[in-house]
XYZ file of C-alpha atoms in Angstrom:
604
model
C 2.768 92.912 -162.615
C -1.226 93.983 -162.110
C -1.173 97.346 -159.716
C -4.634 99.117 -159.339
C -6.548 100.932 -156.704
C -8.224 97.931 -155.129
C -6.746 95.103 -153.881
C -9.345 92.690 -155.666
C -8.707 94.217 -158.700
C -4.827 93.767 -158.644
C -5.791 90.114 -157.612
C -8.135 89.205 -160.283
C -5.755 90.947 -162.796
C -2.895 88.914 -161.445
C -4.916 85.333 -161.400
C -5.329 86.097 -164.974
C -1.827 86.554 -165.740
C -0.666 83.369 -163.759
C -3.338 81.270 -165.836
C -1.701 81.876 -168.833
C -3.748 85.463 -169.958
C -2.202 88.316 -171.551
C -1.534 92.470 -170.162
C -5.127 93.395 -171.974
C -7.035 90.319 -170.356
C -5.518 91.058 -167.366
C -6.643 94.727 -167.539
C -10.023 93.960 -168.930
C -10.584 91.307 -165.824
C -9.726 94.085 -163.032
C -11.771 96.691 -165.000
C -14.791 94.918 -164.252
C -13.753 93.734 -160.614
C -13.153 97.749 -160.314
C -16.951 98.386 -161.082
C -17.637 95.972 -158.395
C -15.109 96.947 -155.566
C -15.333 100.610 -155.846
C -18.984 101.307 -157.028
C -18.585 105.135 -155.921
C -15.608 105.295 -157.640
C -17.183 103.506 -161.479
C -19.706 101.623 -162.761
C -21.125 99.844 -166.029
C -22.257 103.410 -167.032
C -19.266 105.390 -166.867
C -16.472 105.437 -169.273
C -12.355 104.205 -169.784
C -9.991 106.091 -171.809
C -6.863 102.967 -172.031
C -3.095 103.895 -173.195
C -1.384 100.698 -174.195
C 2.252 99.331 -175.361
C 1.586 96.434 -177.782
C 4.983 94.519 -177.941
C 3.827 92.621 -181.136
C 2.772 95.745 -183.018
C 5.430 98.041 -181.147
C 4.133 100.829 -180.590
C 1.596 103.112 -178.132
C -2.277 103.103 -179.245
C -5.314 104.681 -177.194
C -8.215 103.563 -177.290
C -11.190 106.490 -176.355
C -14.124 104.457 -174.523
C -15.217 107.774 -173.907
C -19.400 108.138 -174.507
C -20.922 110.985 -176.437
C -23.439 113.384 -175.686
C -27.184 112.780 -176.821
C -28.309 114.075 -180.455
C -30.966 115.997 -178.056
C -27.931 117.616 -175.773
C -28.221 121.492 -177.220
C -27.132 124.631 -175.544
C -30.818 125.781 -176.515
C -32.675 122.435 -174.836
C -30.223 123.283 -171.698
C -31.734 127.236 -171.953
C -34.733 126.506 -172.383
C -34.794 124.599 -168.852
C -33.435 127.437 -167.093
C -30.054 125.819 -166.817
C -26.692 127.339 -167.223
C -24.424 124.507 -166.334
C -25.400 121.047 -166.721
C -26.368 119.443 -163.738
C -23.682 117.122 -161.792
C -26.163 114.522 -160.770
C -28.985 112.896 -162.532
C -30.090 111.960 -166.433
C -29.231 114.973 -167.636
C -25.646 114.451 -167.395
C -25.559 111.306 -169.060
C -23.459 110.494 -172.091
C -23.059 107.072 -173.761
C -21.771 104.809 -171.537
C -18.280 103.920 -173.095
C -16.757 101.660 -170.857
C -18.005 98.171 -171.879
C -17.344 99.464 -175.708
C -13.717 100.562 -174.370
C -13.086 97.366 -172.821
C -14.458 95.150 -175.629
C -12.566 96.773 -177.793
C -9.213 96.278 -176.169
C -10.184 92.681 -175.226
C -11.123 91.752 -178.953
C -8.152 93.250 -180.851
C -5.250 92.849 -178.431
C -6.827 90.281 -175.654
C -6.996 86.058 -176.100
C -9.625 85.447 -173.387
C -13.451 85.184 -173.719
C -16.444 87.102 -172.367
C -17.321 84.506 -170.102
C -13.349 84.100 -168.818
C -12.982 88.160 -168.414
C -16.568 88.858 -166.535
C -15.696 85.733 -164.147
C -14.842 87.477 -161.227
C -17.011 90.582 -161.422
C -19.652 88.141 -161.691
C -18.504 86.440 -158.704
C -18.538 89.339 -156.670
C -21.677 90.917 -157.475
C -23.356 88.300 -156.671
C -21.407 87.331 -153.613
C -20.685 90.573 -152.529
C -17.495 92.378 -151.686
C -15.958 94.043 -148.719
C -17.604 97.325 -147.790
C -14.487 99.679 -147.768
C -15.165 102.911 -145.250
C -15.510 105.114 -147.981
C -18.273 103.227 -149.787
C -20.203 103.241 -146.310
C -19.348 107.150 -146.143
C -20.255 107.997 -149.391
C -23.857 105.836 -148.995
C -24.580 107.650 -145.733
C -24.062 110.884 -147.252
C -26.792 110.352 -149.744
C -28.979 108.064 -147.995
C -31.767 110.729 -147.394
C -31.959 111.726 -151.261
C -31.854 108.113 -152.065
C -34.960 107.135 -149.778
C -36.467 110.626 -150.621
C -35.801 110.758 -154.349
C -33.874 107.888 -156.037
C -35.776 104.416 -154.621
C -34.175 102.296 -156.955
C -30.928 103.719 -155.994
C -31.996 102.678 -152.148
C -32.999 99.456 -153.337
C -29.889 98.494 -154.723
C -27.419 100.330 -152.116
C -29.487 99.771 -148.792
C -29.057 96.643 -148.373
C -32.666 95.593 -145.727
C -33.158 99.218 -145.796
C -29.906 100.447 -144.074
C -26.562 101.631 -144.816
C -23.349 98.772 -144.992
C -21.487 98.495 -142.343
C -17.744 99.407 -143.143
C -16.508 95.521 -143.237
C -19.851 94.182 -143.960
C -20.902 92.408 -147.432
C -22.096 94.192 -150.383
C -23.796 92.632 -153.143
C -25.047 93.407 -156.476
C -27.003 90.496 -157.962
C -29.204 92.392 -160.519
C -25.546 93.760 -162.046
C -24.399 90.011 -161.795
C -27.296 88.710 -163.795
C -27.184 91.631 -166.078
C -23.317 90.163 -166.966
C -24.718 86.771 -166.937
C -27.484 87.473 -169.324
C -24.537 89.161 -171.402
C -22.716 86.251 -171.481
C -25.396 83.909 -172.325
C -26.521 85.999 -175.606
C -23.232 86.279 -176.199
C -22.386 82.442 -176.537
C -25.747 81.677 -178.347
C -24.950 83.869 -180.551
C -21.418 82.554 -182.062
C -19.132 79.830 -180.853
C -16.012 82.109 -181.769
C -14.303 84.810 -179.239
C -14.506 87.350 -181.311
C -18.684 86.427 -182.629
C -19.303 86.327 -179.072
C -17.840 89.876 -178.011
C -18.983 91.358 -181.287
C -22.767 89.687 -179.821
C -21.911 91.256 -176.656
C -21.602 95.290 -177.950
C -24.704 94.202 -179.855
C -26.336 93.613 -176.601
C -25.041 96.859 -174.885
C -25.596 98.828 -177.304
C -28.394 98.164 -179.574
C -29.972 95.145 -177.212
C -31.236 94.550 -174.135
C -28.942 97.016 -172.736
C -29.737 99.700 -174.546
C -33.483 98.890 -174.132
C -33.594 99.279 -170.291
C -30.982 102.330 -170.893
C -33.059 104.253 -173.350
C -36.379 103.549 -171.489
C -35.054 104.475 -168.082
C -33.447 107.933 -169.431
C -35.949 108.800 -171.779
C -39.331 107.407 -169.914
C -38.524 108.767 -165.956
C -37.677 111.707 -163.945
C -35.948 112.678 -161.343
C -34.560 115.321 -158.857
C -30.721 116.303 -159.910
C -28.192 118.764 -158.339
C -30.053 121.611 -160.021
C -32.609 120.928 -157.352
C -35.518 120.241 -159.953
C -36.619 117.138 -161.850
C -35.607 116.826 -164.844
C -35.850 113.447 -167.319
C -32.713 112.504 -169.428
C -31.606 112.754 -173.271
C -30.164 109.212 -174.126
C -32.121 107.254 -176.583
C -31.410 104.333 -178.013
C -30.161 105.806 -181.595
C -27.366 107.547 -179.178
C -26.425 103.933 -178.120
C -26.133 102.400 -181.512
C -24.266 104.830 -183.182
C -21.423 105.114 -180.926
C -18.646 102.755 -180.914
C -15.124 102.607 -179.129
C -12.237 103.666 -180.963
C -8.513 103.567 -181.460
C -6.751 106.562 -181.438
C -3.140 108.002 -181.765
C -1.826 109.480 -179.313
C -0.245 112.727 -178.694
C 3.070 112.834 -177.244
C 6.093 114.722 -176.301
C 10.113 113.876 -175.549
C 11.705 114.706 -172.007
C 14.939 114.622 -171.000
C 15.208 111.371 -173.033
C 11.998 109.826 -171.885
C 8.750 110.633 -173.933
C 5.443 110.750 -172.808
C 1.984 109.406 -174.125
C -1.235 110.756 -173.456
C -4.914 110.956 -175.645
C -5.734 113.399 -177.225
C -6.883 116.987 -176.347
C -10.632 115.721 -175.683
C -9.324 114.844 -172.805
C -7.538 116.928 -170.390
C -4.427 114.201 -170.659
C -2.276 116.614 -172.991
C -2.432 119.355 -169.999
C 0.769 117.017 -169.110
C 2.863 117.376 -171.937
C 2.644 121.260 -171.963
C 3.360 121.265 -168.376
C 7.009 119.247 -169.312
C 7.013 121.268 -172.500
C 7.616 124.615 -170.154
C 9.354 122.772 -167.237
C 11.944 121.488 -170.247
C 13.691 125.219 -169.640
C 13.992 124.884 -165.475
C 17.244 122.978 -164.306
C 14.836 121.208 -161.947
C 18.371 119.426 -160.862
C 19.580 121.948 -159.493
C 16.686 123.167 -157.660
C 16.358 120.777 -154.342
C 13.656 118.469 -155.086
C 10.318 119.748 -153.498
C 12.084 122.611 -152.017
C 10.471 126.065 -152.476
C 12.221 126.556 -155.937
C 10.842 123.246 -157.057
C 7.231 123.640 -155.730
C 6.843 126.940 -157.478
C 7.652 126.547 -160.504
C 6.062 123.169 -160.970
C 2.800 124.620 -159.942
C 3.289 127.956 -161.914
C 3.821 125.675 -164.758
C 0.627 123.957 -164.290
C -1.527 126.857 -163.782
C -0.593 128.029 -167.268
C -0.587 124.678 -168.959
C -4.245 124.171 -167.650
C -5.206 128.004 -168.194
C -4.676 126.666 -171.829
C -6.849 123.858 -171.319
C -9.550 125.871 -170.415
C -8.972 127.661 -173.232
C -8.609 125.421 -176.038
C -9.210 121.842 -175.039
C -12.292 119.860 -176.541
C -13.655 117.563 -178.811
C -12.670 119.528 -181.286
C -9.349 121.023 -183.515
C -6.901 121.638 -180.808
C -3.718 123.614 -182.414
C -1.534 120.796 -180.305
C 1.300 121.371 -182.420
C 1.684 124.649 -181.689
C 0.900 124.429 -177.723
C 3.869 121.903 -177.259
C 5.906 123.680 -179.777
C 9.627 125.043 -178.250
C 8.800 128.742 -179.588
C 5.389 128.888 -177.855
C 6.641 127.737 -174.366
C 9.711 129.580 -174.327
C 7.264 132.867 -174.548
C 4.845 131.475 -171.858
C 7.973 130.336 -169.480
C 8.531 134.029 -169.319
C 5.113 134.227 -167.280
C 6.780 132.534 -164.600
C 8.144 134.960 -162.009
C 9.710 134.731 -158.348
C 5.516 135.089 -157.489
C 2.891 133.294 -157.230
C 0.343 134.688 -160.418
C -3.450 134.798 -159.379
C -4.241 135.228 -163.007
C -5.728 132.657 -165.176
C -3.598 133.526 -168.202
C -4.253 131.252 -171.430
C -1.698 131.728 -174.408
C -1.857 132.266 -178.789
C -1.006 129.669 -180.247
C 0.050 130.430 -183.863
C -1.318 133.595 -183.074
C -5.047 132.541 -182.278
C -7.078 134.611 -179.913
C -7.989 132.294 -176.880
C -11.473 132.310 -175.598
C -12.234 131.862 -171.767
C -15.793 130.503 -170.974
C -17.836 132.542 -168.473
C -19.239 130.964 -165.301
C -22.418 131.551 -164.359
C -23.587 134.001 -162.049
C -23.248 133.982 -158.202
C -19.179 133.888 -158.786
C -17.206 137.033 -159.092
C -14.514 137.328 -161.231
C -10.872 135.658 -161.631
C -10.335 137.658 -164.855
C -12.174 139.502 -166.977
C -13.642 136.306 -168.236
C -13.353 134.010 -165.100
C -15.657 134.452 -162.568
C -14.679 133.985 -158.670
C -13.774 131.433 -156.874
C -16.416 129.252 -155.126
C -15.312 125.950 -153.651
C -15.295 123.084 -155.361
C -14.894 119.730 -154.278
C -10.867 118.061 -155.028
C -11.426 115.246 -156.821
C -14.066 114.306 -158.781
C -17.783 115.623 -158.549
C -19.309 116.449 -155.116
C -22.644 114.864 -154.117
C -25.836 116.847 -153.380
C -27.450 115.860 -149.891
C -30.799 116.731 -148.736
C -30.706 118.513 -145.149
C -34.097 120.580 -146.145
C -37.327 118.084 -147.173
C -36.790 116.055 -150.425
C -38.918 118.432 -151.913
C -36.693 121.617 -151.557
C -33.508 122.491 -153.186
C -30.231 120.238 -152.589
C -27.602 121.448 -150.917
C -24.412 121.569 -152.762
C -21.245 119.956 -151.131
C -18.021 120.406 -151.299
C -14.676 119.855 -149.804
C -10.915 118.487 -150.330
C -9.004 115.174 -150.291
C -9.862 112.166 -151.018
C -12.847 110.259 -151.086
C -13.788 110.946 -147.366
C -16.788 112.717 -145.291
C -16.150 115.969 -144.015
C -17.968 117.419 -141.042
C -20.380 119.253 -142.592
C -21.273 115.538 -144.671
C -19.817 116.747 -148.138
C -18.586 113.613 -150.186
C -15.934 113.458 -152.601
C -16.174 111.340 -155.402
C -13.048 110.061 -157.733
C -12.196 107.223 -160.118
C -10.248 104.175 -160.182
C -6.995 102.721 -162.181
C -5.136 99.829 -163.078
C -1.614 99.418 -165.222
C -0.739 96.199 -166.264
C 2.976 94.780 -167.878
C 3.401 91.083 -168.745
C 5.469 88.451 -169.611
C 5.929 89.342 -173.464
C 6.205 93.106 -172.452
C 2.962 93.994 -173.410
C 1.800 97.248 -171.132
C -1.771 98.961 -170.050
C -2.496 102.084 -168.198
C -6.685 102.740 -168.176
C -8.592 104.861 -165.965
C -12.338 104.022 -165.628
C -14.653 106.225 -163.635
C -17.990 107.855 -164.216
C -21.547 105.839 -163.353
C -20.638 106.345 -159.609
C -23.349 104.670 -157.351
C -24.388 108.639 -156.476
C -24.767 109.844 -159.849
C -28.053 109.194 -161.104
C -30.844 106.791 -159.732
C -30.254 102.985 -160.677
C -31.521 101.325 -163.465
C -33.908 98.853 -161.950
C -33.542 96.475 -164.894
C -29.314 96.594 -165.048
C -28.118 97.017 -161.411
C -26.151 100.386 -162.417
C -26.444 103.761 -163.208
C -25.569 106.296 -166.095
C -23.070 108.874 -165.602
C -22.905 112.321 -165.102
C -19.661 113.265 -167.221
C -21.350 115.686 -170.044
C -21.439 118.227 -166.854
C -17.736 118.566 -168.369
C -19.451 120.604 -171.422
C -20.093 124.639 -171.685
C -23.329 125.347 -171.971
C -21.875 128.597 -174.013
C -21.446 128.248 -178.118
C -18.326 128.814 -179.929
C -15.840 127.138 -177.491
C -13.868 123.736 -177.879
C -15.836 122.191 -175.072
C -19.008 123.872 -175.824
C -21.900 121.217 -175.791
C -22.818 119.684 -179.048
C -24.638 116.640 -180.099
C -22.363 113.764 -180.886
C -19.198 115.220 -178.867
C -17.240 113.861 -176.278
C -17.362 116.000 -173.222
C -13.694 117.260 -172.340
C -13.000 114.615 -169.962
C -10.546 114.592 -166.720
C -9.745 111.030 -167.028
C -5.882 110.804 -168.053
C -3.977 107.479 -168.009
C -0.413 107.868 -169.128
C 2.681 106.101 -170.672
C 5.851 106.525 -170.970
C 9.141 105.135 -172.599
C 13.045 105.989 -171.493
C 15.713 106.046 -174.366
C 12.911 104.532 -176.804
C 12.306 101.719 -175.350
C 8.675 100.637 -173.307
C 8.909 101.745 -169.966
C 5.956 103.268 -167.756
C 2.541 102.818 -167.212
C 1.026 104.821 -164.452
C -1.848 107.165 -163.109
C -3.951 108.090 -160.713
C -8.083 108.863 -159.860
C -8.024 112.438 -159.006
C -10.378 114.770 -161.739
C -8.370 117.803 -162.338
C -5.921 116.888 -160.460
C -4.717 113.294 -162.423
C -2.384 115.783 -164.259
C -0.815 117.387 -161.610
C -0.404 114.168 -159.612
C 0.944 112.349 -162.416
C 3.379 114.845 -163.356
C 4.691 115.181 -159.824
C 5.184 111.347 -159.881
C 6.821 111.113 -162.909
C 9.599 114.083 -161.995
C 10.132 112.410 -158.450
C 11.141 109.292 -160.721
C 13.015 111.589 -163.101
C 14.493 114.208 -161.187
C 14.027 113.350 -157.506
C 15.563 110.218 -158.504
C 13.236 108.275 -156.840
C 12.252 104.768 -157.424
C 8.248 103.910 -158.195
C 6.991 103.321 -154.647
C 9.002 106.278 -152.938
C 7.519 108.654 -155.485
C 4.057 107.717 -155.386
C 4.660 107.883 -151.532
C 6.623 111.321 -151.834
C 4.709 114.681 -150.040
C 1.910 115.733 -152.809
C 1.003 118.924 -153.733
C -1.420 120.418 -156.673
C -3.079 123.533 -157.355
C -6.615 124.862 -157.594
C -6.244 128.447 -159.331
C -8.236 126.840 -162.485
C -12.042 126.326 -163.210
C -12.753 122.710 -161.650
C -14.518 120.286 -164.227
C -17.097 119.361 -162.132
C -20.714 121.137 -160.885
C -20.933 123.768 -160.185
C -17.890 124.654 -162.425
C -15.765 127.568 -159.843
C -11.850 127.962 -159.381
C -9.702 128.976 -156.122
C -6.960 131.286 -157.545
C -3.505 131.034 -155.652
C -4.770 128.628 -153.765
C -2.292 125.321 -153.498
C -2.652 122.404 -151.455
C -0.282 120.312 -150.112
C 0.405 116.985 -147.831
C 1.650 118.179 -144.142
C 4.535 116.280 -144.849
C 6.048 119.051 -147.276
C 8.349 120.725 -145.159
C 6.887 123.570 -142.970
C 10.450 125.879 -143.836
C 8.225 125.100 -147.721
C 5.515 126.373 -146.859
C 6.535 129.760 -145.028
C 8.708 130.306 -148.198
C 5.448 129.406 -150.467
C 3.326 131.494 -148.407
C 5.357 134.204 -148.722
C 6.005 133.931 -152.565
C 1.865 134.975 -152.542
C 0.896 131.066 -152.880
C -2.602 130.374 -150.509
C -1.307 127.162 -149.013
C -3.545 124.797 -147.581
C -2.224 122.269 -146.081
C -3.585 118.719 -145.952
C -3.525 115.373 -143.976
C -0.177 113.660 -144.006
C -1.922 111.322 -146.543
C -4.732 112.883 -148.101
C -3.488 113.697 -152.186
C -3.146 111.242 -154.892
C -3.600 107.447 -155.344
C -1.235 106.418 -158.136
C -0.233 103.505 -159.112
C 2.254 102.007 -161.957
C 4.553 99.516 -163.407
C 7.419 99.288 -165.409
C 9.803 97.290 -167.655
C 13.353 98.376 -165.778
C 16.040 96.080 -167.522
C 15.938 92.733 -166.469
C 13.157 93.405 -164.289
C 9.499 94.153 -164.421
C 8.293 96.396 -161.501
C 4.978 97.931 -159.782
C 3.762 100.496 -156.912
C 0.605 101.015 -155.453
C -0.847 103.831 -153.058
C -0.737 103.480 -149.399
C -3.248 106.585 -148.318
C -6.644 104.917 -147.708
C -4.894 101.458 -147.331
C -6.970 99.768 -150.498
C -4.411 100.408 -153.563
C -2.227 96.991 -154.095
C 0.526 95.869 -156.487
C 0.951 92.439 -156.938
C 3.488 90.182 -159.486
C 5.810 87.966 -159.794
């Protein structure tokens, strides 16, 4: 079973499967198709955080294909630029790309297929080009001007004969397609084995010719980023060759006889256990499922869980014992009353003092230490558009939903996944995103762009997602497993930024308590909250406010409404694009997204 958020993904996945491939070549294949198919969604730059069920080894790994930031990325450097958050477009943002180093890594030590066998069908469709889905078109049109005006290469690559694709039309990439070509040629010259020909591969990405057009573009141009100036990146080529992929345990927690997987806290991916650490006390079986009762106290529960990701979560030492321990959540389940709290209220564990960061100014204040709410985009990063001349400051956009274009031309960017289960009960759940087509201007040389995800760091000292050389910004990106009665069960997620670990955890209790099989829950009336800081540029939060599908109930919403809860209510199919599959018995079995038509499950 291969389910994903693109249709040619699940395909590719699933042709490798029927040839005789395994869960992680499978996975590894529609990664790559992904950075084709959805190229506002991921790219080559971005980065893949994997969960994985190895039936061999038996047992639940991670593997972090997360990038770093540069050994230039200070707080002080940031200062002394007259920037207090780090911009959401352009070099600056840029960490190490860690996707290719993520994939490799899961494709050499778990994998059987080659290079050359994986990077087939990306290959293929860069250089033959792929349908143009509506929101590609959208999000291209929304940036067009800044692209002409600022990022030329970016035009040259996304402007096909100096326009914007059609919706249905053909999109090519064939400087990305000889990129993977040249990748694969080095590759093969350099060993005749599979694994001296991926090991030449990460040679080429990352201390090659990879890393050569990389370092040169970031360190040797400059260009205008959501901050409204131009500013030049901080990547270098030492960056590149220091970092490598890695496998990771993961950090998990039991529920109601299921337990779940996620990485670890330099990611936001444990935000899920604490929210079924302090739903573990609610008889959510007794409550009708997304009735009023229900609704509440799921989000209540999430807006303390994250409070406490804002508070403690980084590349750093997390005290995740003590935030999933029983005697720390039966204190903060107290905190959830018959009301709806606007407070962003971050717990002690083992009696530590939290530490909020401080936005910058031009917000007022949540708390004493949050500053107001300004709008920020659902999802992942909004894109800047130039309305004013391309010399003047960008606009910032915003807006909520899915990737779509609102009136007022704000885009919404997101992510992709794919989950994978095969034959011999292997399992993959991975979540690539970052190097979106409207991050940063294209490398000429490569066909992509870097990403934009150390706009995830503080530019404050002293807090666990403060920047610092050499740390992994606190990413959104959250695949997740699960197993039921200790055996291998789930692999499932969803694109989404903050909101992966909302939507996931609403998925998994429609399975659990709703009693709902994969496809109704992933189809089930959505809901998540935005009372916390978003991620993204330009950082601001929306306490009390909750959004939710139109499809919840209005009798709900009334009762939510009333319980203090700012509802906003969304299109009938506007929140969440999960997908999964699963090892049920005798069976194997997948579910894919229906809102925006383009996620697919496929198997057999």
């Amino acid at each position: 079973m291969v389910a994903s958020t693109h249709w040619l993904a699940s395909a590719a996945g699933m042709g490798v499967l029927e040839r005789g491939g395994n869960a992680f070549d499978a996975a590894v294949t529609a990664g790559f198709v992904l950075q084709v198919a959805e190229p506002h969604l991921n790219g080559p730059g971005g980065e893949v955080p994997i969960l994985l069920w190895s039936e061999e080894e038996q047992k639940v790994s991670a593997v972090c294909g997360q990038g770093v930031a540069p050994a230039a990325a200070t707080v002080e450097r940031f200062a002394a630029m007259g920037l207090d958050v780090v911009p959401g477009t352009g070099l600056l943002a840029a960490t190490v790309p860690g996707a290719f180093g993520g994939w490799m890594l899961l494709l050499e030590r778990w994998g059987t297929w080659s290079l050359a066998e994986v990077l087939a069908p990306a290959i293929h469709y860069a250089e033959r080009g792929v349908p143009v889905l509506d929101r590609i078109a959208a999000t291209i049109g929304t940036v067009e001007e800044l692209f002409r005006h600022d990022w030329p290469t970016s035009a040259a690559t996304w402007l096909p004969d100096g326009r914007v694709p059609a919706p249905g039309s053909r999109l090519a990439n064939p400087v990305l397609a000889a990129t993977y070509r040249r990748l694969v040629a080095e590759a093969e010259a350099a060993s005749a084995t599979r694994e001296g020909q991926l090991a030449a591969a990460r040679h080429a990405w990352y201390e090659g010719f990879v890393a050569e057009a990389v370092a040169g573009f970031s360190t040797g141009t400059a260009w205008r980023d959501s901050s409204g100036e131009v500013h030049g990146g901080l990547l270098t080529g030492d960056d590149l060759a220091r970092w490598s992929a890695t496998v990771e345990e993961p950090v998990s927690f039991d529920y109601r006889g299921h337990t779940v997987y996620k990485t670890g806290p330099w990611g936001q991916g444990p935000v899920f256990l604490q929210q079924l650490a302090l739903l573990s006390g609610f008889d959510l079986d007794a409550t009708g499922f997304l009735d009023a009762d229900y609704v509440h106290v799921v989000t209540e529960a999430a807006k303390l869980a994250f409070a406490d990701r804002e508070a403690w979560y980084g590349d750093a030492d997390v005290p995740m014992a003590d935030l999933l321990s029983a005697a720390y959540n039966e204190d903060r389940r107290r905190l959830i009353g018959a009301e709806a709290s606007l407070e962003l209220r971050p717990g002690a564990p083992g009696g530590r003092e939290p530490r909020l960061p401080v936005l910058p100014p031009g917000t007022a204040a949540v708390s004493p230490a949050i500053p107001a709410p300004v709008r920020p985009g659902i999802g992942e990063p909004t894109v800047a558009r130039h309305d004013a001349p391309p010399t003047g400051r960008p606009r910032t956009l915003t807006g909520a939903g899915e990737q779509t274009v609102t009136p007022d031309g704000a885009v919404r960017g997101d992510t992709c996944h794919v989950d994978v289960v095969d034959r011999f009960g292997n399992m993959v759940s991975a979540t690539p995103s970052g190097g979106w087509l409207q991050s940063s201007p294209t490398i000429p040389e490569l066909g992509f762009c870097l990403g934009t995800r150390a706009q995830m760091f503080w530019l404050q000292e002293g807090l666990p997602a403060s920047l610092r050389p050499g740390a992994r910004p606190r990413t959104t990106l959250s695949p997740s497993f699960a197993t039921r009665d200790g055996r291998p069960w789930l692999a499932f997620g969803t694109p989404g930024g903050d909101q992966q670990d909302q939507w996931s955890v609403n998925f998994f209790l429609a399975v659990v308590h709703g009693r709902l099989n994969l496809q109704e829950a992933i189809e089930a009336p959505m809901f998540h909250s935005a009372h916390f800081p978003s991620s993204f540029f330009p950082r601001g939060s929306r306490p009390g406010v909750l959004h939710v599908e139109e499809r919840l109930a209005p009798g709900v919403v009334a009762e939510l409404r009333r319980r203090g809860h700012e509802v906003e209510v969304e299109g009938p199919w506007s929140l969440g694009r999960l997908s999964a599959v699963a090892r049920d018995g005798a069976f194997l079995r997948a579910a894919a997204n229906p809102r925006g038509a383009q996620g697919y499950a496929a198997g057999r």
